[in-house]
CSV table of C-alpha atoms in Angstrom, one decimal:
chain,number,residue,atom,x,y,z
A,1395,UNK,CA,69.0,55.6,-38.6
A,1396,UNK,CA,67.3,52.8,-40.6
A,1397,UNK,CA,69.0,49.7,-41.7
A,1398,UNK,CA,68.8,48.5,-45.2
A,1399,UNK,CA,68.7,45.4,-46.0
A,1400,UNK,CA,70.0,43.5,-49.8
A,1401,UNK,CA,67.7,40.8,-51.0
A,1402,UNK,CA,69.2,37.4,-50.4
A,1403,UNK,CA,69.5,37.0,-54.1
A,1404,UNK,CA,71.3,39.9,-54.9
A,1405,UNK,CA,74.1,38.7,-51.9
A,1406,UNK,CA,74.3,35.4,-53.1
A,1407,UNK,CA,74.8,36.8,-56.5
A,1408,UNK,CA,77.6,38.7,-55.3
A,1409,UNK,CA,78.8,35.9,-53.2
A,1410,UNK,CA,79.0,33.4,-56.1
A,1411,UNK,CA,80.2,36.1,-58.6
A,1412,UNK,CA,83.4,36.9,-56.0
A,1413,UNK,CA,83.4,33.1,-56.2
A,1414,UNK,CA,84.3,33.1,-59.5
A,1415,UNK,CA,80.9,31.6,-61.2
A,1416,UNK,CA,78.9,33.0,-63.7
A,1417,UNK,CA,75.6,33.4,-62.0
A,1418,UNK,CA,72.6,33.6,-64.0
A,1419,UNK,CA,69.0,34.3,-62.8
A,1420,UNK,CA,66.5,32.0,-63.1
A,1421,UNK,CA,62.7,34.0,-62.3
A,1422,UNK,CA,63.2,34.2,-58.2
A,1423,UNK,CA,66.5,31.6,-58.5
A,1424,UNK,CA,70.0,31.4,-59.8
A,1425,UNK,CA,72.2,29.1,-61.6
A,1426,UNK,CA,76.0,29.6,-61.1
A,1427,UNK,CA,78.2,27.7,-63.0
A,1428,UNK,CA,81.9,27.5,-63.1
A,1429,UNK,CA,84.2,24.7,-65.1
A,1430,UNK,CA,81.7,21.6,-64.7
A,1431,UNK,CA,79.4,22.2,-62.4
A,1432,UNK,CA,75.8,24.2,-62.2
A,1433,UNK,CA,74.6,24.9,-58.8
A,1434,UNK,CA,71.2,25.7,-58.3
A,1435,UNK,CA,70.8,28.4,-55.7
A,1436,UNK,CA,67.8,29.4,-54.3
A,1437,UNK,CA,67.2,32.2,-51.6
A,1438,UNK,CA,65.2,30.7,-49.0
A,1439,UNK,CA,62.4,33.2,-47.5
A,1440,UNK,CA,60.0,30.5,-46.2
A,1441,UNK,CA,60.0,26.8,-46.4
A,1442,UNK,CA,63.0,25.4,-48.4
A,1443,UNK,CA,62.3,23.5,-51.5
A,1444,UNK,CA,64.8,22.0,-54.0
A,1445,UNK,CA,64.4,22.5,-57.6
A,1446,UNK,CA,63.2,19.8,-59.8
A,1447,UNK,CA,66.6,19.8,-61.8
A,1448,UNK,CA,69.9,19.9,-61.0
A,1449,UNK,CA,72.6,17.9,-58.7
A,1450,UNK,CA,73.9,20.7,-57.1
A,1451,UNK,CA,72.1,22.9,-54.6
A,1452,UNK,CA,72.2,26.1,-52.6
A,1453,UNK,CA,69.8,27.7,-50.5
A,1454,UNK,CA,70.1,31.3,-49.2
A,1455,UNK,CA,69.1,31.8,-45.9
A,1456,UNK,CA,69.5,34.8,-42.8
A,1457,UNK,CA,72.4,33.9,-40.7
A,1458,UNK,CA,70.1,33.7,-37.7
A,1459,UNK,CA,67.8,31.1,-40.1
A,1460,UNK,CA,70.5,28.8,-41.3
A,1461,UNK,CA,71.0,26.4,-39.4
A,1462,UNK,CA,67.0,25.8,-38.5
A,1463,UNK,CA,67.0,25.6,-43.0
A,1464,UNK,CA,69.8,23.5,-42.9
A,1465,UNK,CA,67.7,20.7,-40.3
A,1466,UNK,CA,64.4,21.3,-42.5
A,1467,UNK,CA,66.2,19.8,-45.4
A,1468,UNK,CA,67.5,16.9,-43.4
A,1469,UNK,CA,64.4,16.2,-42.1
A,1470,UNK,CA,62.9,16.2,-45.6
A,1471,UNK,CA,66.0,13.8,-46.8
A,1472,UNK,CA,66.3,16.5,-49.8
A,1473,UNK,CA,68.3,14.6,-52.9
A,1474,UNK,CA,71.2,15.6,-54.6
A,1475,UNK,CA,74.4,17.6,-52.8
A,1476,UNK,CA,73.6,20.8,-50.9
A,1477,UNK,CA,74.5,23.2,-48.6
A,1478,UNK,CA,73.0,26.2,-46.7
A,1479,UNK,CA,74.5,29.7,-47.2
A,1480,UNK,CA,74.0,31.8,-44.1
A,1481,UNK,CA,74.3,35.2,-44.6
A,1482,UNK,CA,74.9,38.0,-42.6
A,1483,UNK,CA,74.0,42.0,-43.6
A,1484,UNK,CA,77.3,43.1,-43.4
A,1485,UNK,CA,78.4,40.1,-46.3
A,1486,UNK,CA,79.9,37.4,-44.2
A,1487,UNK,CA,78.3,33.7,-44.8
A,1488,UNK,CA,78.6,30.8,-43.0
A,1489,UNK,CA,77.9,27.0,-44.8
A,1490,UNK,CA,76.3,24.6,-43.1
A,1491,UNK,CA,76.2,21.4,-44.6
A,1492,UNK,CA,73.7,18.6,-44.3
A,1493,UNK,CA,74.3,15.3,-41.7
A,1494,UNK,CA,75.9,12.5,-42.5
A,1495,UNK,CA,73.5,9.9,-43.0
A,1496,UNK,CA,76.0,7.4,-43.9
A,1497,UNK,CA,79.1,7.8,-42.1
A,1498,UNK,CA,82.4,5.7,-43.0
């Protein structure tokens, strides 16, 4: 039996949209917005790379790619607030979050 696998974009569509945002796409990104916020979420398929615009920020990555995405972006000291959506074939995510630089 093959397995077929959904784009990361189309599950993190689904995953914002059952998260209540309107999600919107943006050429190979999305913009989801809900009440006052825009998050920009982008599916992550080689190096991550934050968008130019925005505060908020998602990135899309396999489950088994997350958290290596997730220590890219520290390393890179990425601006703004973001999180890394691991994601799974069957649905299930995961969200790993940066490090705190600054902690109380």
């Amino acid at each position: 039996m093959v397995t077929v696998t959904t784009p990361l974009v189309e599950r993190a569509e689904r995953i914002f949209s059952d998260l209540g945002y309107a999600v919107s796409t943006e050429g190979t990104r999305l913009r989801a917005e809900r009440k006052w916020r825009t998050v920009h979420v982008t599916p992550v398929s080689d190096s991550p790379t934050a968008p130019s615009t925005g505060d908020l920020h998602c990135f899309v990555a396999p489950a088994e790619e997350a958290d290596d995405v997730r220590r890219q972006l520290d390393d890179d000291e990425v601006d703004g607030e973001w999180a890394v959506l691991g994601v799974g074939d069957d649905g299930d995510y995961e969200v790993h979050r940066p490090i705190d630089r600054y902690p109380a």
